[in-house]
């Protein structure tokens, strides 16, 4: 038997609170993203600037990186399928925030929202720093002030696009996605006809242990799939979210996974290993070896610039949408939930972009901060991934209902793979990033306490501590007794 079409009362109640539009904030269909634009958002946020250097980094490790990439892609697809299931069951904005809240209550929902918010504005600074390098291929503003100026342009142009509304965001994202994806897939397909087996380097180029090589390549490859959750964050802005959130997530990850595999294989096979491992422009080297000449370095630099600005545009959207969903439930300041006449969450866009600006300045004032930022963002994005997969697993094993056993087994397998994928991201982030991430997550607990205090609540939402006269009801006769907190979720 298949699952019943109706949802239990407890789930309906959670859905009502987990990021759904409030009265007066229902968005019109005309301003929503269709399936092609939603898929472009996923692809645009996954494919940033890192892919343009990835083959060189993997070549230094060896061809062992190919089976690692295949395994990682399987994990990413599993997580995308989990997002699809969750999006169909809980088509609410906030994505991982709504899913964690549905499964584990408002605090874990808040923690997922807080963690993703850190990821969005912190990771945007990392993308901006990499973007500056490609712009400087043409401008040569090598002093710090010049690089900061370029970075600020890269950060604030997407912010201005976001302030004009979701329709322009979708158009901008679609155009930049096509302009960056087509050249990369071109290299991946055409390059297969120019492959020479002699160009492939050793299986383990570093000569150390196999596990060390696997761990290092895993750390590099896992990060390139960050952003697959993009469409779940903005479910409210997607047409027919019950259907299109899942489809866009899976289509986007499949397209990126295929492109990553083909492009990396083509570059490995067209550029000799000794040249590739030291290359600063592996795709340009591959095209030069295929067709001759030196023009392709400029072409690929342009593609990287387009790719970076597209990723910054999509992530700027997410940096505002996640706190907007949480603010509607009182988990963030109410100003984050207000929309402009163009239906843009202005406060979230401006605050998030301001924090990205500060992080960019911090990056240029410190040494080796770029890698720290990226690893920190990878750790914080793993938290929402983990609790999303855990929420799906929780639903599968505790939701009392009649199920199709074959479908249950498939969904359980995908949820478990997604959990392992999340664990792998945390492990590969490194000790320093995990330490910084935990500290930032603990700061979130203080913010949670502050938001609860402002709402006059103790415990889950709705459990308000009544003010009564001091008396014997309190411990040792001091203060009022706290009323019991009613349980939430399924019985």
Coordinates of C-alpha atoms in Angstrom, one line a residue:
X1 CA 0.0 0.0 0.0
X2 CA 1.1 3.5 -0.6
X3 CA 1.3 6.3 2.0
X4 CA -2.0 8.1 2.7
X5 CA -2.4 11.4 1.0
X6 CA -3.3 13.3 4.2
X7 CA -0.8 14.4 6.8
X8 CA -1.3 13.8 10.5
X9 CA -2.5 16.7 12.6
X10 CA 0.9 17.2 14.3
X11 CA 2.7 17.6 10.9
X12 CA 0.1 20.1 9.7
X13 CA 0.7 22.1 12.8
X14 CA 4.5 22.1 12.3
X15 CA 4.0 23.1 8.7
X16 CA 1.9 26.0 9.7
X17 CA 4.8 27.3 11.8
X18 CA 7.8 26.2 9.8
X19 CA 8.4 29.1 7.4
X20 CA 5.0 29.3 5.7
X21 CA 4.0 32.7 4.4
X22 CA 2.0 34.8 6.9
X23 CA -1.2 36.6 6.1
X24 CA -0.5 39.5 3.7
X25 CA 2.8 37.9 2.6
X26 CA 1.5 35.3 0.1
X27 CA 3.5 35.7 -3.1
X28 CA 1.9 35.9 -6.5
X29 CA 2.5 33.2 -9.1
X30 CA 3.9 35.8 -11.5
X31 CA 6.9 36.4 -9.3
X32 CA 7.7 32.8 -8.7
X33 CA 10.4 30.6 -10.3
X34 CA 9.5 27.8 -12.6
X35 CA 11.3 24.5 -12.8
X36 CA 14.0 25.7 -15.3
X37 CA 14.9 28.7 -13.2
X38 CA 14.8 26.7 -9.9
X39 CA 17.2 24.2 -11.5
X40 CA 19.4 27.1 -12.7
X41 CA 19.5 28.3 -9.1
X42 CA 20.8 25.0 -7.9
X43 CA 23.4 24.7 -10.6
X44 CA 24.4 28.3 -10.3
X45 CA 25.0 28.0 -6.5
X46 CA 26.8 24.7 -6.8
X47 CA 29.1 25.7 -9.7
X48 CA 31.1 28.6 -8.3
X49 CA 34.8 29.4 -9.0
X50 CA 36.3 26.3 -7.4
X51 CA 35.7 24.0 -10.3
X52 CA 38.1 26.1 -12.5
X53 CA 41.0 25.0 -10.2
X54 CA 39.8 21.6 -9.1
X55 CA 41.5 19.4 -11.7
X56 CA 44.9 20.8 -10.8
X57 CA 44.3 20.2 -7.1
X58 CA 43.2 16.6 -7.8
X59 CA 46.1 15.9 -10.2
X60 CA 48.5 16.6 -7.3
X61 CA 46.7 13.8 -5.4
X62 CA 46.4 11.3 -8.3
X63 CA 43.8 9.5 -10.3
X64 CA 42.5 7.9 -7.0
X65 CA 40.4 11.1 -6.9
X66 CA 38.1 9.7 -9.7
X67 CA 36.5 6.9 -7.6
X68 CA 36.3 9.3 -4.7
X69 CA 34.5 11.8 -6.9
X70 CA 32.0 9.1 -8.1
X71 CA 31.3 8.1 -4.5
X72 CA 30.9 11.7 -3.5
X73 CA 28.5 12.3 -6.3
X74 CA 26.4 9.3 -5.2
X75 CA 26.2 10.9 -1.7
X76 CA 25.2 14.2 -3.2
X77 CA 22.5 12.6 -5.3
X78 CA 21.2 10.8 -2.2
X79 CA 21.0 14.0 -0.3
X80 CA 19.2 15.7 -3.2
X81 CA 16.6 12.9 -3.2
X82 CA 16.1 13.3 0.5
X83 CA 15.6 17.1 -0.1
X84 CA 13.0 16.1 -2.7
X85 CA 11.1 13.9 -0.3
X86 CA 11.2 16.5 2.4
X87 CA 10.2 19.3 0.0
X88 CA 7.2 17.3 -1.1
X89 CA 6.1 16.6 2.4
X90 CA 6.9 20.1 3.9
X91 CA 6.9 22.6 1.0
X92 CA 7.8 25.5 3.3
X93 CA 10.5 28.2 2.9
X94 CA 13.6 27.7 4.9
X95 CA 14.3 24.2 3.7
X96 CA 16.5 22.6 6.3
X97 CA 15.2 25.0 8.9
X98 CA 11.6 23.8 8.3
X99 CA 12.7 20.1 8.1
X100 CA 14.7 20.2 11.4
X101 CA 11.9 22.0 13.1
X102 CA 9.3 19.5 11.9
X103 CA 11.4 16.6 13.2
X104 CA 13.1 17.8 16.3
X105 CA 11.4 21.0 17.4
X106 CA 12.0 24.7 17.2
X107 CA 15.5 24.8 18.8
X108 CA 17.0 22.4 16.3
X109 CA 15.1 24.3 13.6
X110 CA 16.7 27.5 14.8
X111 CA 20.2 25.9 15.0
X112 CA 19.9 24.7 11.4
X113 CA 18.8 28.2 10.3
X114 CA 21.6 29.9 12.3
X115 CA 24.2 27.4 10.9
X116 CA 23.1 27.9 7.3
X117 CA 23.0 31.7 7.7
X118 CA 26.7 31.6 8.8
X119 CA 27.4 29.5 5.8
X120 CA 25.7 31.8 3.4
X121 CA 27.3 35.1 4.3
X122 CA 30.7 33.6 5.3
X123 CA 30.9 31.4 2.1
X124 CA 30.0 34.4 0.0
X125 CA 33.2 36.1 1.1
X126 CA 35.2 33.1 0.0
X127 CA 33.6 33.2 -3.4
X128 CA 34.3 36.9 -3.7
X129 CA 38.0 36.4 -2.9
X130 CA 38.3 33.8 -5.6
X131 CA 36.3 36.0 -8.0
X132 CA 38.8 38.8 -7.5
X133 CA 41.6 36.6 -8.7
X134 CA 39.9 36.0 -12.1
X135 CA 38.9 39.7 -12.5
X136 CA 42.5 40.6 -11.9
X137 CA 43.5 38.4 -14.9
X138 CA 42.4 41.5 -16.9
X139 CA 42.7 44.5 -14.5
X140 CA 46.0 43.6 -12.6
X141 CA 45.0 45.6 -9.5
X142 CA 47.4 43.7 -7.4
X143 CA 47.5 46.0 -4.4
X144 CA 45.2 45.2 -1.4
X145 CA 43.0 48.3 -1.8
X146 CA 42.4 47.4 -5.5
X147 CA 41.5 43.8 -4.7
X148 CA 39.1 44.9 -1.9
X149 CA 37.4 47.3 -4.4
X150 CA 36.9 44.5 -6.9
X151 CA 35.6 42.3 -4.2
X152 CA 33.1 44.9 -3.0
X153 CA 31.8 45.2 -6.6
X154 CA 31.3 41.4 -6.8
X155 CA 29.4 41.4 -3.5
X156 CA 27.1 44.4 -3.9
X157 CA 26.1 43.9 -7.6
X158 CA 24.2 40.7 -6.7
X159 CA 22.8 42.5 -3.6
X160 CA 21.3 45.2 -5.9
X161 CA 19.9 42.5 -8.2
X162 CA 18.3 40.8 -5.2
X163 CA 16.7 44.0 -4.1
X164 CA 14.9 44.3 -7.4
X165 CA 12.9 41.2 -6.8
X166 CA 12.8 37.4 -7.4
X167 CA 11.9 37.8 -11.1
X168 CA 15.2 39.6 -11.9
X169 CA 17.1 37.1 -9.6
X170 CA 15.8 34.2 -11.7
X171 CA 16.6 35.9 -15.0
X172 CA 20.1 36.8 -13.9
X173 CA 20.7 33.3 -12.5
X174 CA 19.5 31.6 -15.7
X175 CA 21.7 33.7 -17.9
X176 CA 24.9 33.3 -15.8
X177 CA 24.2 29.5 -15.4
X178 CA 24.0 29.0 -19.1
X179 CA 27.1 31.1 -19.8
X180 CA 29.2 29.2 -17.3
X181 CA 27.8 25.7 -17.7
X182 CA 28.0 25.4 -21.5
X183 CA 31.8 26.0 -21.7
X184 CA 32.6 23.6 -18.9
X185 CA 30.4 20.8 -20.4
X186 CA 32.0 21.6 -23.8
X187 CA 35.4 20.9 -22.4
X188 CA 34.0 17.7 -20.8
X189 CA 32.5 16.3 -24.0
X190 CA 34.9 17.5 -26.7
X191 CA 37.9 16.8 -24.6
X192 CA 37.1 13.1 -24.5
X193 CA 38.1 12.9 -28.2
X194 CA 41.6 14.3 -27.4
X195 CA 42.4 12.2 -24.4
X196 CA 45.8 10.5 -24.2
X197 CA 46.3 7.8 -21.6
X198 CA 49.9 8.8 -21.2
X199 CA 48.7 12.1 -19.7
X200 CA 47.1 10.5 -16.7
X201 CA 49.4 10.5 -13.7
X202 CA 49.9 7.9 -11.0
X203 CA 47.1 6.5 -9.0
X204 CA 48.5 7.9 -5.8
X205 CA 50.7 10.8 -6.8
X206 CA 51.7 11.9 -3.3
X207 CA 53.1 8.4 -2.5
X208 CA 51.6 8.4 1.0
X209 CA 49.0 6.1 2.4
X210 CA 45.9 5.4 0.3
X211 CA 43.6 6.6 3.1
X212 CA 45.5 9.9 3.3
X213 CA 45.0 10.4 -0.5
X214 CA 41.3 9.5 -0.2
X215 CA 40.8 11.8 2.7
X216 CA 42.5 14.8 1.0
X217 CA 40.6 14.3 -2.3
X218 CA 37.4 13.8 -0.4
X219 CA 37.9 17.2 1.4
X220 CA 38.3 19.0 -2.0
X221 CA 35.5 17.3 -3.8
X222 CA 32.8 17.5 -1.0
X223 CA 33.0 21.3 -1.0
X224 CA 32.1 21.6 -4.7
X225 CA 28.5 20.3 -4.0
X226 CA 27.7 23.0 -1.4
X227 CA 24.5 24.7 -2.6
X228 CA 22.4 21.7 -3.6
X229 CA 19.9 22.8 -0.9
X230 CA 19.4 26.2 -2.5
X231 CA 15.9 25.5 -3.9
X232 CA 14.6 24.2 -0.6
X233 CA 15.4 27.5 1.1
X234 CA 13.2 29.4 -1.3
X235 CA 10.4 26.9 -1.7
X236 CA 7.8 29.6 -1.2
X237 CA 9.1 31.3 -4.3
X238 CA 8.9 28.2 -6.4
X239 CA 5.9 27.3 -8.5
X240 CA 4.3 24.0 -7.4
X241 CA 7.0 23.4 -4.7
X242 CA 5.7 20.0 -3.7
X243 CA 6.8 18.8 -7.2
X244 CA 9.5 21.2 -8.3
X245 CA 11.6 21.5 -5.2
X246 CA 12.6 17.8 -5.5
X247 CA 13.0 17.8 -9.3
X248 CA 15.1 20.9 -9.3
X249 CA 17.4 19.5 -6.5
X250 CA 17.9 16.2 -8.3
X251 CA 18.2 17.7 -11.8
X252 CA 20.7 20.3 -10.6
X253 CA 22.9 17.8 -8.7
X254 CA 22.8 15.3 -11.6
X255 CA 23.8 18.0 -14.1
X256 CA 26.7 19.2 -12.0
X257 CA 27.9 15.7 -11.1
X258 CA 28.0 14.7 -14.8
X259 CA 29.8 17.9 -15.7
X260 CA 32.3 17.6 -12.9
X261 CA 33.2 14.0 -13.9
X262 CA 33.4 14.6 -17.6
X263 CA 35.3 17.9 -17.3
X264 CA 37.8 16.5 -14.8
X265 CA 38.4 13.4 -16.9
X266 CA 38.9 15.5 -20.0
X267 CA 41.4 17.9 -18.4
X268 CA 43.3 14.9 -16.9
X269 CA 43.5 13.3 -20.3
X270 CA 44.5 16.4 -22.3
X271 CA 47.1 18.0 -20.0
X272 CA 50.2 16.0 -19.0
X273 CA 50.3 15.3 -15.4
X274 CA 53.5 17.2 -14.6
X275 CA 52.0 20.3 -16.2
X276 CA 48.5 19.9 -14.7
X277 CA 49.5 19.5 -11.1
X278 CA 51.2 23.0 -11.2
X279 CA 48.6 24.7 -13.4
X280 CA 46.8 27.8 -12.4
X281 CA 44.3 27.6 -15.3
X282 CA 43.8 23.9 -16.0
X283 CA 40.8 24.4 -18.3
X284 CA 42.6 26.9 -20.4
X285 CA 45.6 24.5 -20.6
X286 CA 43.3 21.8 -21.8
X287 CA 41.7 23.9 -24.5
X288 CA 45.2 25.1 -25.6
X289 CA 46.4 21.5 -25.9
X290 CA 43.2 20.6 -27.9
X291 CA 43.1 23.5 -30.3
X292 CA 46.4 25.3 -30.0
X293 CA 47.1 29.0 -29.3
X294 CA 46.9 31.0 -26.0
X295 CA 43.5 32.6 -26.4
X296 CA 41.7 30.2 -24.2
X297 CA 43.1 31.5 -20.9
X298 CA 41.2 34.7 -21.4
X299 CA 38.0 32.8 -22.4
X300 CA 38.1 30.6 -19.3
X301 CA 38.8 33.6 -17.1
X302 CA 35.6 35.2 -18.5
X303 CA 33.7 32.0 -17.7
X304 CA 35.1 32.0 -14.2
X305 CA 34.0 35.6 -13.7
X306 CA 30.5 34.9 -14.9
X307 CA 30.4 31.7 -12.7
X308 CA 31.5 33.6 -9.6
X309 CA 29.0 36.5 -10.0
X310 CA 26.2 34.0 -10.7
X311 CA 27.1 32.1 -7.5
X312 CA 27.2 35.3 -5.5
X313 CA 23.8 36.2 -6.8
X314 CA 22.2 32.9 -5.8
X315 CA 23.9 32.8 -2.4
X316 CA 22.8 36.4 -1.7
X317 CA 19.3 35.3 -2.2
X318 CA 19.7 32.5 0.3
X319 CA 21.4 34.7 2.9
X320 CA 18.2 36.6 3.2
X321 CA 15.6 33.8 2.6
X322 CA 16.7 31.6 5.5
X323 CA 16.4 34.2 8.3
X324 CA 13.2 35.4 6.7
X325 CA 11.6 32.0 7.2
X326 CA 13.0 31.9 10.8
X327 CA 11.9 35.4 11.6
X328 CA 8.2 34.6 10.8
X329 CA 8.4 32.1 13.7
X330 CA 10.1 34.6 16.0
X331 CA 13.5 32.9 15.7
X332 CA 15.1 36.0 14.1
X333 CA 14.3 39.7 14.5
X334 CA 10.9 40.5 12.9
X335 CA 12.6 43.0 10.5
X336 CA 14.1 40.0 8.6
X337 CA 10.6 38.9 7.6
X338 CA 9.4 42.2 6.1
X339 CA 9.2 42.3 2.3
X340 CA 9.5 45.3 0.1
X341 CA 6.9 46.1 -2.6
X342 CA 9.0 44.0 -4.9
X343 CA 8.7 41.1 -2.5
X344 CA 12.4 41.3 -1.5
X345 CA 13.5 40.7 2.1
X346 CA 15.5 44.0 2.2
X347 CA 16.8 43.7 5.8
X348 CA 18.2 40.2 5.2
X349 CA 19.8 41.2 2.0
X350 CA 21.5 44.3 3.5
X351 CA 22.6 42.7 6.8
X352 CA 23.9 39.6 5.0
X353 CA 25.8 41.5 2.4
X354 CA 27.2 43.8 5.2
X355 CA 28.5 40.8 7.1
X356 CA 30.0 39.4 3.9
X357 CA 31.7 42.7 3.4
X358 CA 33.2 42.6 6.9
X359 CA 34.4 39.0 6.2
X360 CA 36.0 40.1 3.0
X361 CA 37.9 42.8 4.8
X362 CA 39.0 40.3 7.4
X363 CA 40.2 38.0 4.7
X364 CA 42.5 40.6 3.2
X365 CA 43.8 41.6 6.6
X366 CA 44.9 38.1 7.5
X367 CA 47.1 35.4 6.1
X368 CA 45.6 32.1 4.9
X369 CA 42.1 33.2 5.8
X370 CA 40.6 32.2 2.5
X371 CA 41.0 28.5 3.2
X372 CA 39.8 28.9 6.7
X373 CA 36.6 30.7 5.5
X374 CA 35.8 27.9 3.0
X375 CA 36.4 25.1 5.5
X376 CA 34.4 27.0 8.1
X377 CA 31.5 27.4 5.6
X378 CA 31.7 23.7 4.7
X379 CA 31.4 22.7 8.3
X380 CA 28.4 25.0 9.0
X381 CA 26.6 23.8 5.9
X382 CA 27.0 20.2 7.1
X383 CA 24.8 20.9 10.1
X384 CA 21.6 21.6 8.1
X385 CA 22.4 18.7 5.8
X386 CA 22.7 16.3 8.8
X387 CA 19.5 17.4 10.5
X388 CA 17.6 17.3 7.2
X389 CA 18.7 13.7 6.6
X390 CA 18.0 12.9 10.2
X391 CA 14.5 14.4 10.0
X392 CA 13.8 12.2 7.0
X393 CA 15.1 9.1 8.9
X394 CA 13.0 10.1 11.9
X395 CA 9.9 10.4 9.8
X396 CA 10.5 7.0 8.2
X397 CA 11.1 5.1 11.4
X398 CA 8.6 6.8 13.7
X399 CA 5.6 8.0 11.6
X400 CA 2.9 5.4 12.3
X401 CA 1.3 4.7 8.9
X402 CA 1.0 2.1 6.2
X403 CA 3.9 2.1 3.8
X404 CA 5.1 0.4 0.7
X405 CA 8.1 -1.8 1.9
X406 CA 10.1 -1.4 -1.3
X407 CA 9.7 2.4 -1.2
X408 CA 10.5 2.4 2.5
X409 CA 13.8 0.5 1.9
X410 CA 14.8 2.9 -0.9
X411 CA 14.0 6.0 1.2
X412 CA 15.9 4.6 4.2
X413 CA 18.9 3.8 2.1
X414 CA 19.0 7.4 0.7
X415 CA 18.6 8.9 4.1
X416 CA 21.5 6.8 5.6
X417 CA 23.8 7.7 2.6
X418 CA 22.9 11.4 3.1
X419 CA 23.8 11.1 6.8
X420 CA 27.2 9.6 5.9
X421 CA 27.7 12.4 3.3
X422 CA 27.1 15.0 6.1
X423 CA 29.5 13.2 8.4
X424 CA 32.1 13.2 5.7
X425 CA 31.8 16.9 5.2
X426 CA 32.4 17.5 8.9
X427 CA 35.4 15.2 9.0
X428 CA 37.0 16.7 6.0
X429 CA 36.6 20.3 7.2
X430 CA 39.5 19.9 9.6
X431 CA 40.1 20.6 13.3
X432 CA 40.4 24.4 13.0
X433 CA 37.2 24.9 11.0
X434 CA 35.2 22.5 13.3
X435 CA 36.4 24.4 16.3
X436 CA 35.5 27.8 14.9
X437 CA 32.2 26.4 13.7
X438 CA 31.3 25.0 17.1
X439 CA 32.1 28.4 18.7
X440 CA 29.8 30.1 16.1
X441 CA 27.1 27.6 16.7
X442 CA 27.3 28.2 20.5
X443 CA 26.9 31.9 20.0
X444 CA 23.6 31.0 18.3
X445 CA 22.4 29.5 21.6
X446 CA 22.7 32.9 23.2
X447 CA 20.8 34.5 20.3
X448 CA 18.1 31.8 20.7
X449 CA 17.8 32.7 24.4
X450 CA 17.5 36.3 23.6
X451 CA 14.7 35.7 21.0
X452 CA 12.8 33.5 23.5
X453 CA 13.1 36.2 26.2
X454 CA 11.8 38.9 23.9
X455 CA 8.8 36.7 23.2
X456 CA 8.3 35.9 26.9
X457 CA 8.5 32.2 26.4
X458 CA 10.1 29.3 28.2
X459 CA 10.3 26.0 26.3
X460 CA 8.7 25.3 23.0
X461 CA 6.7 28.0 21.2
X462 CA 3.4 28.6 22.8
X463 CA 4.5 27.6 26.3
X464 CA 4.5 31.0 28.0
X465 CA 5.5 31.3 31.6
X466 CA 2.8 33.1 33.4
X467 CA 3.7 35.8 35.9
X468 CA 2.3 35.0 39.3
X469 CA 3.0 36.3 42.8
X470 CA 5.9 34.7 44.6
X471 CA 4.9 32.0 47.0
X472 CA 5.5 28.5 48.1
X473 CA 4.8 27.2 44.6
X474 CA 8.3 28.1 43.6
X475 CA 11.4 26.3 44.8
X476 CA 12.2 27.3 48.4
X477 CA 9.3 29.8 48.2
X478 CA 11.2 32.0 45.7
X479 CA 9.5 32.9 42.5
X480 CA 6.7 31.2 40.6
X481 CA 6.6 27.6 39.6
X482 CA 7.1 27.1 35.8
X483 CA 4.2 25.4 34.3
X484 CA 4.8 22.0 32.6
X485 CA 5.7 22.2 28.9
X486 CA 3.3 20.4 26.7
X487 CA 4.9 17.9 24.3
X488 CA 5.1 18.7 20.6
X489 CA 5.3 16.4 17.6
X490 CA 3.8 12.9 17.2
X491 CA 2.6 11.0 20.2

